CSV table of C-alpha atoms and ligand atoms in Angstrom, one decimal:
chain,number,residue,atom,x,y,z
A,1,MET,CA,-14.9,-13.6,53.9
A,2,GLN,CA,-18.0,-13.9,51.6
A,3,ASN,CA,-18.5,-12.2,48.3
A,4,GLY,CA,-19.9,-8.7,48.8
A,5,SER,CA,-18.0,-7.9,52.1
A,6,LEU,CA,-14.8,-6.5,50.8
A,7,PRO,CA,-12.6,-4.6,53.2
A,8,PRO,CA,-12.0,-1.0,52.1
A,9,ALA,CA,-8.6,-0.2,50.5
A,10,GLN,CA,-6.4,1.0,53.3
A,11,ALA,CA,-3.8,3.8,53.5
A,12,PRO,CA,-0.2,2.8,52.6
A,13,SER,CA,0.9,0.5,55.3
A,14,GLY,CA,4.7,0.6,55.1
A,15,PRO,CA,7.3,-2.1,54.4
A,16,SER,CA,6.0,-4.7,56.8
A,17,GLY,CA,2.4,-3.9,56.5
A,18,SER,CA,1.4,-6.3,53.8
A,19,SER,CA,-2.1,-7.7,54.3
A,20,ALA,CA,-1.7,-10.2,51.4
A,21,GLY,CA,0.3,-12.8,53.5
A,22,LYS,CA,3.5,-14.4,52.4
A,23,ASP,CA,1.7,-17.7,51.9
A,24,GLY,CA,-1.0,-16.1,49.8
A,25,THR,CA,-3.5,-15.6,52.7
A,26,GLY,CA,-5.1,-12.4,53.9
A,27,SER,CA,-6.8,-9.6,52.0
A,28,LEU,CA,-5.6,-8.4,48.6
A,29,TYR,CA,-6.3,-4.9,49.7
A,30,GLY,CA,-3.8,-2.9,51.7
A,31,GLY,CA,-2.0,-0.2,49.7
A,32,VAL,CA,1.8,-0.1,49.2
A,33,THR,CA,3.7,-3.0,50.7
A,34,SER,CA,7.1,-4.5,50.4
A,35,ARG,CA,6.1,-7.2,47.9
A,36,ARG,CA,4.0,-7.5,44.8
A,37,VAL,CA,0.6,-9.2,44.6
A,38,THR,CA,1.2,-12.6,42.9
A,39,VAL,CA,-1.0,-15.0,41.0
A,40,ARG,CA,-1.1,-17.2,44.2
A,41,ASP,CA,-2.7,-14.3,46.0
A,42,LEU,CA,-5.4,-14.1,43.3
A,43,ALA,CA,-6.0,-17.9,43.6
A,44,ALA,CA,-6.3,-17.6,47.4
A,45,ALA,CA,-8.7,-14.6,47.0
A,46,LYS,CA,-11.0,-16.8,44.8
A,47,ALA,CA,-10.8,-19.6,47.4
A,48,ARG,CA,-12.0,-17.3,50.2
A,49,GLY,CA,-14.6,-15.4,47.9
A,50,GLU,CA,-12.9,-12.0,47.9
A,51,ARG,CA,-13.6,-9.9,44.9
A,52,TRP,CA,-10.9,-7.8,43.4
A,53,ALA,CA,-10.6,-4.9,41.0
A,54,MET,CA,-8.3,-4.5,38.0
A,55,LEU,CA,-7.8,-1.3,36.1
A,56,THR,CA,-5.9,-0.6,32.9
A,57,ALA,CA,-2.8,1.7,33.1
A,58,TYR,CA,-0.6,3.1,30.4
A,59,ASP,CA,1.9,5.3,32.1
A,60,ALA,CA,3.9,5.5,35.3
A,61,MET,CA,2.1,8.4,37.0
A,62,THR,CA,-1.4,7.1,36.6
A,63,ALA,CA,-0.3,3.6,37.5
A,64,GLY,CA,1.3,5.0,40.7
A,65,VAL,CA,-2.0,6.6,41.7
A,66,PHE,CA,-3.9,3.3,41.2
A,67,ASP,CA,-1.1,1.4,43.1
A,68,GLU,CA,-1.3,3.7,46.0
A,69,ALA,CA,-5.1,3.4,46.0
A,70,GLY,CA,-4.6,-0.4,46.5
A,71,ILE,CA,-5.7,-1.7,43.1
A,72,PRO,CA,-4.1,-5.2,43.2
A,73,VAL,CA,-3.8,-5.9,39.5
A,74,LEU,CA,-3.1,-3.4,36.7
A,75,LEU,CA,-3.4,-4.3,33.0
A,76,VAL,CA,-1.3,-2.6,30.3
A,77,GLY,CA,-4.1,-3.3,27.9
A,78,ASP,CA,-4.0,-3.0,24.2
A,79,SER,CA,-6.9,-0.6,24.8
A,80,MET,CA,-4.0,1.8,24.9
A,81,GLY,CA,-4.6,1.9,21.1
A,82,ASN,CA,-8.0,3.6,21.5
A,83,CYS,CA,-7.4,5.3,24.9
A,84,HIS,CA,-3.9,6.5,24.8
A,85,LEU,CA,-2.3,6.4,21.3
A,86,GLY,CA,-5.1,7.8,19.1
A,87,TYR,CA,-5.9,4.7,17.0
A,88,ASP,CA,-9.5,3.7,16.2
A,89,THR,CA,-9.1,0.1,17.5
A,90,THR,CA,-6.6,-2.1,19.3
A,91,VAL,CA,-5.5,-3.7,16.0
A,92,PRO,CA,-2.5,-1.4,15.2
A,93,VAL,CA,-0.9,-1.6,18.6
A,94,THR,CA,2.7,-3.0,18.4
A,95,MET,CA,5.0,-4.9,20.6
A,96,ASP,CA,7.2,-1.9,20.9
A,97,GLU,CA,4.3,0.3,22.1
A,98,ILE,CA,3.2,-2.3,24.7
A,99,ALA,CA,6.8,-2.9,25.9
A,100,MET,CA,7.5,0.8,26.3
A,101,LEU,CA,4.3,1.6,28.2
A,102,SER,CA,4.5,-1.6,30.3
A,103,ALA,CA,8.0,-0.7,31.5
A,104,ALA,CA,6.6,2.7,32.6
A,105,VAL,CA,3.8,1.1,34.5
A,106,VAL,CA,6.1,-1.3,36.2
A,107,ARG,CA,8.5,1.6,37.2
A,108,GLY,CA,5.5,3.6,38.6
A,109,THR,CA,4.3,0.8,40.9
A,110,GLN,CA,5.4,-1.1,43.9
A,111,ARG,CA,2.7,-3.5,44.8
A,112,ALA,CA,0.3,-4.3,41.9
A,113,LEU,CA,0.7,-7.4,39.8
A,114,ILE,CA,1.3,-6.0,36.2
A,115,VAL,CA,-0.3,-7.9,33.3
A,116,ALA,CA,0.6,-6.8,29.8
A,117,ASP,CA,-1.5,-7.6,26.7
A,118,LEU,CA,0.1,-9.5,23.8
A,119,PRO,CA,-1.0,-7.3,20.9
A,120,PHE,CA,-2.7,-8.5,17.7
A,121,GLY,CA,-0.3,-10.4,15.5
A,122,SER,CA,2.2,-11.1,18.3
A,123,TYR,CA,1.0,-14.6,19.3
A,124,GLN,CA,-1.4,-16.0,16.7
A,125,GLU,CA,1.4,-17.3,14.3
A,126,SER,CA,2.7,-20.1,16.7
A,127,PRO,CA,3.2,-20.9,20.4
A,128,ALA,CA,6.9,-20.1,19.8
A,129,GLN,CA,6.0,-16.6,18.6
A,130,ALA,CA,3.8,-16.1,21.7
A,131,LEU,CA,6.7,-17.3,23.9
A,132,ARG,CA,9.2,-15.0,22.2
A,133,ASN,CA,7.0,-11.9,22.7
A,134,ALA,CA,5.9,-12.8,26.2
A,135,VAL,CA,9.5,-13.3,27.3
A,136,ARG,CA,10.4,-9.9,25.8
A,137,LEU,CA,7.7,-8.2,27.9
A,138,MET,CA,8.9,-10.0,31.0
A,139,LYS,CA,12.6,-9.3,30.5
A,140,GLU,CA,12.4,-5.9,28.9
A,141,ALA,CA,9.4,-4.3,30.6
A,142,GLY,CA,9.4,-6.4,33.8
A,143,VAL,CA,5.8,-7.4,33.7
A,144,HIS,CA,4.6,-10.3,35.8
A,145,ALA,CA,2.1,-11.9,33.5
A,146,VAL,CA,0.7,-11.5,30.0
A,147,LYS,CA,-2.9,-11.6,28.6
A,148,LEU,CA,-4.0,-13.0,25.2
A,149,GLU,CA,-7.3,-13.4,23.5
A,150,GLY,CA,-9.0,-16.6,22.4
A,151,GLY,CA,-10.1,-19.9,23.8
A,152,GLU,CA,-9.5,-23.3,22.2
A,153,ARG,CA,-7.6,-21.6,19.4
A,154,SER,CA,-5.1,-20.1,21.8
A,155,ALA,CA,-4.7,-23.1,24.1
A,156,PRO,CA,-1.4,-24.3,22.5
A,157,ALA,CA,0.2,-20.9,23.1
A,158,ILE,CA,-1.1,-20.7,26.7
A,159,GLU,CA,0.3,-24.2,27.4
A,160,MET,CA,3.8,-23.2,26.0
A,161,LEU,CA,3.9,-20.0,28.0
A,162,VAL,CA,2.8,-21.6,31.2
A,163,GLN,CA,5.3,-24.4,30.8
A,164,ALA,CA,8.0,-21.8,30.3
A,165,GLY,CA,7.0,-20.0,33.5
A,166,VAL,CA,4.9,-17.2,32.1
A,167,PRO,CA,1.6,-16.6,34.0
A,168,VAL,CA,-1.2,-16.2,31.4
A,169,MET,CA,-4.5,-14.3,31.8
A,170,ALA,CA,-6.9,-15.5,29.0
A,171,HIS,CA,-9.6,-13.3,27.4
A,172,LEU,CA,-12.9,-14.7,26.2
A,173,GLY,CA,-16.3,-13.3,25.0
A,174,LEU,CA,-15.8,-10.1,23.1
A,175,THR,CA,-12.2,-10.1,21.9
A,176,PRO,CA,-11.5,-6.6,20.5
A,177,GLN,CA,-8.5,-7.7,18.4
A,178,SER,CA,-11.1,-9.6,16.3
A,179,VAL,CA,-13.2,-6.4,15.8
A,180,HIS,CA,-13.1,-6.7,12.0
A,181,ALA,CA,-14.1,-10.4,12.0
A,182,LEU,CA,-16.9,-9.7,14.5
A,183,GLY,CA,-18.1,-6.7,12.6
A,184,GLY,CA,-18.1,-4.5,15.7
A,185,TYR,CA,-18.3,-5.1,19.4
A,186,PRO,CA,-21.5,-7.2,19.9
A,187,VAL,CA,-22.3,-9.0,23.1
A,188,GLN,CA,-21.1,-12.6,23.0
A,189,GLY,CA,-22.3,-15.9,24.3
A,190,ARG,CA,-26.0,-15.4,23.6
A,191,GLY,CA,-27.9,-18.5,22.7
A,192,ASP,CA,-27.3,-22.1,23.7
A,193,GLU,CA,-24.6,-22.9,21.2
A,194,ALA,CA,-22.6,-19.8,21.8
A,195,ALA,CA,-22.9,-20.2,25.6
A,196,HIS,CA,-21.7,-23.8,25.4
A,197,GLN,CA,-18.7,-22.8,23.3
A,198,LEU,CA,-17.8,-20.1,25.8
A,199,LEU,CA,-17.9,-22.5,28.6
A,200,ARG,CA,-15.8,-25.0,26.6
A,201,ASP,CA,-13.3,-22.2,25.9
A,202,ALA,CA,-13.1,-21.2,29.5
A,203,LYS,CA,-12.5,-24.8,30.6
A,204,THR,CA,-9.9,-25.2,27.9
A,205,VAL,CA,-7.9,-22.1,28.9
A,206,GLN,CA,-8.0,-23.3,32.5
A,207,SER,CA,-6.7,-26.7,31.5
A,208,ALA,CA,-4.0,-25.1,29.4
A,209,GLY,CA,-2.8,-23.4,32.6
A,210,ALA,CA,-4.2,-19.8,32.5
A,211,PHE,CA,-4.3,-18.3,36.0
A,212,SER,CA,-7.4,-16.3,35.3
A,213,VAL,CA,-9.7,-15.4,32.5
A,214,VAL,CA,-11.3,-12.1,31.4
A,215,LEU,CA,-15.0,-12.4,30.3
A,216,GLU,CA,-15.9,-9.4,28.2
A,217,ALA,CA,-19.5,-8.5,27.1
A,218,VAL,CA,-21.2,-11.7,28.0
A,219,PRO,CA,-24.6,-12.2,29.6
A,220,ALA,CA,-24.3,-12.1,33.4
A,221,GLU,CA,-26.0,-15.5,33.9
A,222,LEU,CA,-23.4,-17.2,31.7
A,223,ALA,CA,-20.5,-15.4,33.4
A,224,THR,CA,-21.8,-16.5,36.8
A,225,GLN,CA,-22.0,-20.1,35.6
A,226,VAL,CA,-18.5,-19.9,34.2
A,227,THR,CA,-17.3,-18.4,37.5
A,228,HIS,CA,-18.8,-21.3,39.4
A,229,GLU,CA,-17.5,-24.0,37.1
A,230,LEU,CA,-13.9,-22.7,37.0
A,231,HIS,CA,-11.3,-22.9,39.9
A,232,ILE,CA,-9.4,-19.9,38.4
A,233,PRO,CA,-10.7,-16.4,38.9
A,234,THR,CA,-12.9,-14.8,36.2
A,235,VAL,CA,-12.5,-11.0,35.6
A,236,GLY,CA,-15.6,-9.5,34.2
A,237,ILE,CA,-16.1,-6.4,32.0
A,238,GLY,CA,-19.7,-6.1,30.9
A,239,ALA,CA,-20.3,-9.6,32.4
A,240,GLY,CA,-22.3,-8.8,35.5
A,241,VAL,CA,-21.5,-9.0,39.2
A,242,GLY,CA,-21.1,-12.7,39.4
A,243,CYS,CA,-17.5,-12.7,38.4
A,244,ASP,CA,-14.6,-13.0,40.9
A,245,ALA,CA,-13.1,-9.7,39.8
A,246,GLN,CA,-13.9,-6.7,37.6
A,247,VAL,CA,-11.9,-4.7,35.1
A,248,LEU,CA,-12.5,-1.3,33.6
A,249,VAL,CA,-10.5,0.8,31.2
A,250,TRP,CA,-9.2,3.6,33.4
A,251,THR,CA,-10.0,6.4,31.0
A,252,ASP,CA,-13.7,5.2,30.9
A,253,MET,CA,-13.9,4.7,34.7
A,254,ALA,CA,-12.5,8.2,35.4
A,255,GLY,CA,-14.5,10.1,32.8
A,256,MET,CA,-11.5,10.9,30.5
A,257,THR,CA,-13.0,9.2,27.4
A,258,ALA,CA,-14.6,11.6,24.9
A,259,GLY,CA,-18.1,10.8,23.8
A,260,ARG,CA,-20.2,7.7,24.5
A,261,VAL,CA,-18.9,4.9,26.7
A,262,PRO,CA,-20.3,1.3,26.7
A,263,LYS,CA,-23.3,0.5,28.9
A,264,PHE,CA,-21.2,-1.6,31.3
A,265,VAL,CA,-19.0,1.4,32.2
A,266,LYS,CA,-19.6,3.3,35.4
A,267,GLN,CA,-17.9,6.7,35.5
A,268,TYR,CA,-16.5,7.4,39.0
A,269,ALA,CA,-15.2,10.9,38.1
A,270,ASN,CA,-15.4,13.5,35.4
A,271,LEU,CA,-11.7,14.1,34.8
A,272,ARG,CA,-12.1,15.2,31.2
A,273,ALA,CA,-14.3,18.2,32.3
A,274,GLU,CA,-12.0,19.0,35.2
A,275,LEU,CA,-8.8,18.9,33.1
A,276,GLY,CA,-10.5,21.0,30.4
A,277,ARG,CA,-11.6,23.5,33.1
A,278,ALA,CA,-8.1,23.8,34.5
A,279,ALA,CA,-6.6,24.3,31.0
A,280,THR,CA,-9.1,27.0,30.2
A,281,GLU,CA,-8.5,28.8,33.5
A,282,TYR,CA,-4.7,28.7,32.9
A,283,MET,CA,-5.1,30.0,29.3
A,284,ASP,CA,-7.4,32.8,30.4
A,285,GLU,CA,-5.0,33.9,33.2
A,286,VAL,CA,-2.0,33.9,30.8
A,287,ARG,CA,-4.0,36.0,28.4
A,288,SER,CA,-5.1,38.5,31.1
A,289,GLY,CA,-1.7,38.6,32.8
A,290,SER,CA,-2.9,37.4,36.1
A,291,PHE,CA,-0.6,34.4,35.9
A,292,PRO,CA,2.2,34.2,36.9
A,293,ALA,CA,1.5,36.2,40.0
A,294,GLU,CA,4.1,37.7,42.4
A,295,LYS,CA,4.2,34.4,44.4
A,296,HIS,CA,5.2,32.4,41.3
A,297,THR,CA,8.0,34.9,40.5
A,298,PHE,CA,11.7,34.9,41.3
A,299,HIS,CA,13.6,38.2,41.9
B,301,LIG,O1,-7.0,-3.9,26.6
B,301,LIG,C1,-7.8,-3.9,27.5
B,301,LIG,O2,-8.0,-2.9,28.2
B,301,LIG,C2,-8.5,-5.1,27.9
B,301,LIG,C3,-9.6,-5.0,28.9
B,301,LIG,C4,-10.8,-4.4,28.4
B,301,LIG,C5,-9.9,-6.3,29.5
B,301,LIG,O3,-8.3,-6.1,27.3
C-alpha cells in the first residue's frame, strides 16, 4: 500500500480479527484485537508505506475511546503537565505522575502500543538513571516503550535502554523539556547548519537503536528528507505530511484546550464548548427543579 491510501479504522473485530498479522504484516488499523501493536508492526508499516496516527492519552477512559477507534499508538506524554495537571510547561512533571497516569492508560486499552515519556530530570544524569526510570515505567505501569528528548546528547542513554530490552522513541526538533533554554517554542532546524545537525541527530538516535523518532516543529522539507534517509519511522508534529506517522496532543485535537493552539493543530471536535454546554444545562435544570425528573427517581 502506498502512502496516502490508508484503510479506514474498522469496527472492533473480536479476538481473532487482528489485521496486524502475527509476523508484523497487514494493516495497523483494525480496532480491538487479541494482541497489542508492537514495534515490529510499526517497522513493517514503514516498509509498506502505511502512515499511522498517534495520540496522547492521560487516563483510562479517554485512552479506551482512542483504542476502540483503532489508534495504534498512544503516548502518555509529559504534555500532561500543560494539558492535564495544570502546570505551565512539561518541566515540573514527575516520574510518579507519569507512572500513575501510564498505568491508567495501559489498564484502559487492549490493542494500542503504549509509549510513556521519561520526564525532565529522569534520564539526563546518566544512562543508568534513564534505565532505572524506564524499567520502573515498564514494570510498575506496564508501558511497552519510552520516549526521551535529544539527539547526540541522549544517544548513550538510548543505547543502554535498547540493550536492556526497552524500546525507545526519540524526540528531536522542538524539545519542550528545554523550553527555558530555547526561550519558548520556536520552529527548529531552519538554516543549513541547524538542518544538518537535526539530520545528524536523527541518524545518531537510529544508530543507537531507537525504534522511531518524533520530529516536532521542523520545516516540512527537512522532515521529509529525514524520513527518506532513516529506516525507522518518523512521527511528525508540526513537521508536515512527509513523515511516516503523525502525533497530536489529544486535548488540542479534540478542542478541549482553552485559548490559542499551535498552527500545526487541527481541531477535529469542539469538546470544550460541548462539555461547557452540558454543564450549564445541568446546572440550570438543578436550579429550576426540572432535574431530577420522575424517570430519574426511585420510589
Ligand atoms: O508530551 C507530548 O505530548 C509529546 C508529543 C507532543 C510528541 O511529546
